[in-house]
Amino acid sequence: YRIGGQVFSRFDSILRLDSATLGTGTQIRLEDDVNLDERITIARADGLYRFNERHHAAFSAYDINRTGTRRIERDIRFGREVFTIDTFVASVIEQRVSKISYGYTAMLRPRGSVGPTFGLHVMELSAGMALASEPQLDDASTTAPLPMLGVRGEYRFAPRWRLQGALEWFDVEAGDARGVFSDFIVSVEHETFEHFGFGAGVNVFGLDIESGDDNFRGAIDLSFSSFVVYFTGDLGRTAR
């Protein structure tokens, strides 16, 4: 397992919330237009269970919550509401991410391994905007269960050091939603003690989805890069 923190150094978020009656909303660059947080730190948990040397299951879970307040420099149509220029608005966007996957080690060598993975990436996304002086006026939320394919590998370059990496992606078109996402993480781990160590790495994520769902009618284009620091542990050795 891995438990640690994730420090986000860069967000790039574009959101558009449409209305069934008013039509297409305004495309908003959240970090620029409404001053949404660009640098935050969160907790993150990851786990990997090996059934044997070739089969494993992995999971991840984390919650990203960002807020912002700003006097807007243009009119913004957000769902059913219109915010006029020079208005102070408060905004929030939250992403709750849970991932679970199965992996098969297709190539196994004394110092390294690599193989395909597949699973489910579930993201609960909610966004809201309001006058800064009033309760929230309009918001939207959706849960996007995204099937994913990927590849995972590791390479032991020293007795206690190893390099790990994973890439997941999918191009989805289901019901009223269509889009693409990718998630890449690479890290270096040190086995400091027999069942305990530490690691650090980088995570790059991208999501571009358009939806006509009643709960979330619009589009979001989201990407981030972050630095991950964590402790590692295991409950007992299994054969690799």
Coordinates of C-alpha atoms in Angstrom, one line a residue, residues 56-225:
H56 CA -2.5 -8.2 -9.2
A57 CA -5.3 -5.7 -8.3
A58 CA -4.7 -2.0 -7.6
F59 CA -6.8 0.9 -6.3
S60 CA -6.5 4.6 -5.7
A61 CA -8.6 7.2 -4.0
Y62 CA -8.4 11.0 -3.5
D63 CA -10.5 14.1 -3.3
I64 CA -9.7 17.5 -4.9
N65 CA -11.7 20.5 -3.7
R66 CA -10.9 24.0 -5.0
T67 CA -12.6 27.3 -4.4
G68 CA -12.2 30.9 -5.7
T69 CA -13.6 34.4 -5.5
R70 CA -13.2 37.2 -8.0
R71 CA -14.8 40.2 -9.6
I72 CA -15.5 39.0 -13.1
E73 CA -14.4 41.0 -16.1
R74 CA -17.2 39.8 -18.5
D75 CA -20.7 38.5 -18.4
I76 CA -20.8 34.8 -17.6
R77 CA -23.8 32.5 -18.3
F78 CA -23.5 29.5 -16.0
G79 CA -26.4 27.1 -16.4
R80 CA -29.6 28.9 -15.7
E81 CA -27.9 32.0 -14.2
V82 CA -26.2 35.0 -15.8
F83 CA -23.5 36.9 -13.8
T84 CA -22.8 40.3 -15.1
I85 CA -19.5 42.1 -15.5
D86 CA -17.9 43.6 -12.3
T87 CA -19.9 41.2 -10.1
F88 CA -18.1 39.4 -7.3
V89 CA -18.6 35.6 -7.6
A90 CA -17.6 32.6 -5.6
S91 CA -17.0 29.3 -7.3
V92 CA -16.2 25.8 -6.3
I93 CA -15.3 22.6 -8.1
E94 CA -14.8 19.2 -6.4
Q95 CA -13.5 15.9 -7.9
R96 CA -13.8 12.7 -6.0
V97 CA -11.7 10.0 -7.7
S98 CA -11.8 6.2 -7.1
K99 CA -9.9 3.8 -9.3
I100 CA -9.7 0.0 -9.3
S101 CA -7.9 -2.1 -11.8
Y102 CA -6.7 -5.6 -12.6
G103 CA -3.2 -6.2 -14.1
Y104 CA -1.4 -9.1 -15.7
T105 CA 2.4 -9.2 -15.7
A106 CA 3.1 -10.2 -19.3
M107 CA 6.9 -9.8 -19.1
L108 CA 8.7 -10.8 -15.9
R109 CA 12.4 -10.5 -15.4
P110 CA 14.7 -10.6 -12.4
R111 CA 15.0 -6.8 -12.2
G112 CA 11.8 -5.7 -13.9
S113 CA 8.2 -6.4 -15.1
V114 CA 5.6 -4.9 -17.3
G115 CA 2.1 -5.8 -18.4
P116 CA -1.4 -4.5 -19.3
T117 CA -4.1 -3.3 -16.9
F118 CA -7.8 -2.6 -17.2
G119 CA -10.4 -1.4 -14.8
L120 CA -12.7 1.4 -13.8
H121 CA -12.0 5.1 -13.1
V122 CA -15.0 6.6 -11.2
M123 CA -15.0 10.4 -10.9
E124 CA -17.7 12.3 -9.0
L125 CA -17.6 15.9 -10.3
S126 CA -19.5 18.9 -9.0
A127 CA -19.2 22.6 -9.8
G128 CA -21.0 25.6 -8.5
M129 CA -21.0 29.4 -8.9
A130 CA -22.8 32.1 -6.9
L131 CA -22.7 35.8 -5.9
A132 CA -20.0 36.0 -3.3
S133 CA -22.5 37.7 -0.9
E134 CA -25.3 35.1 -1.3
P135 CA -25.9 31.3 -1.0
Q136 CA -25.0 29.2 -4.0
L137 CA -27.3 29.9 -6.9
D138 CA -26.5 27.2 -9.5
D139 CA -24.5 24.1 -9.6
A140 CA -24.2 20.8 -11.4
S141 CA -22.9 17.3 -10.6
T142 CA -22.3 14.1 -12.3
T143 CA -20.7 10.7 -11.7
A144 CA -18.5 9.5 -14.6
P145 CA -17.6 5.8 -14.4
L146 CA -14.9 5.6 -17.1
P147 CA -13.6 2.2 -18.2
M148 CA -9.8 2.3 -18.7
L149 CA -7.0 0.5 -20.3
G150 CA -3.4 0.9 -19.4
V151 CA 0.1 -0.5 -18.8
R152 CA 2.1 -0.8 -15.5
G153 CA 5.7 -1.6 -15.0
E154 CA 8.7 -1.4 -12.6
Y155 CA 12.4 -1.7 -12.8
R156 CA 14.8 -2.4 -9.9
F157 CA 17.9 -0.4 -10.6
A158 CA 19.6 -1.0 -7.2
P159 CA 19.1 -3.4 -4.3
R160 CA 16.7 -1.1 -2.4
W161 CA 15.6 1.2 -5.2
R162 CA 13.0 0.8 -7.9
L163 CA 11.4 2.8 -10.6
Q164 CA 7.6 2.4 -11.1
G165 CA 5.2 3.7 -13.7
A166 CA 1.6 3.4 -14.9
L167 CA -0.3 4.9 -17.8
E168 CA -4.1 4.7 -18.1
W169 CA -6.3 6.1 -20.8
F170 CA -9.6 5.7 -22.6
D171 CA -11.7 7.3 -25.3
V172 CA -15.3 7.0 -24.2
E173 CA -18.6 7.6 -26.0
A174 CA -21.6 6.3 -24.1
G175 CA -25.1 7.7 -23.8
D176 CA -25.0 11.5 -23.7
A177 CA -21.3 11.7 -22.8
R178 CA -18.2 11.5 -24.9
G179 CA -14.6 12.4 -24.3
V180 CA -11.1 11.1 -23.5
F181 CA -9.0 10.9 -20.4
S182 CA -5.4 9.9 -19.5
D183 CA -3.6 9.4 -16.2
F184 CA 0.2 8.9 -16.0
I185 CA 2.3 8.5 -12.9
V186 CA 6.0 7.7 -12.4
S187 CA 7.8 7.4 -9.1
V188 CA 11.0 6.2 -7.4
E189 CA 10.7 4.1 -4.3
H190 CA 13.2 3.1 -1.6
E191 CA 12.7 0.0 0.5
T192 CA 14.1 1.6 3.7
F193 CA 13.1 -1.4 6.0
E194 CA 11.8 -4.9 5.3
H195 CA 8.1 -3.8 5.3
F196 CA 8.3 -0.1 5.1
G197 CA 9.8 2.6 2.7
F198 CA 9.1 5.8 1.0
G199 CA 8.6 7.1 -2.5
A200 CA 8.2 10.3 -4.6
G201 CA 7.0 10.9 -8.2
V202 CA 5.0 13.0 -10.6
N203 CA 1.4 12.6 -11.8
V204 CA 0.0 14.1 -15.0
F205 CA -3.8 13.9 -15.6
G206 CA -6.0 15.0 -18.5
L207 CA -9.8 14.8 -18.9
D208 CA -11.9 16.3 -21.8
I209 CA -15.6 15.4 -21.7
E210 CA -18.8 16.8 -23.1
S211 CA -22.2 15.7 -21.7
G212 CA -25.9 16.3 -22.4
D213 CA -26.9 14.6 -19.1
D214 CA -29.7 16.4 -17.1
N215 CA -27.4 16.6 -14.1
F216 CA -24.4 17.9 -16.0
R217 CA -25.2 19.5 -19.3
G218 CA -22.0 21.1 -20.7
A219 CA -18.3 20.4 -21.1
I220 CA -15.1 20.2 -19.0
D221 CA -11.5 20.2 -20.1
L222 CA -9.3 19.6 -17.1
S223 CA -5.6 18.8 -16.7
F224 CA -3.2 18.9 -13.8
S225 CA 0.4 18.1 -12.9

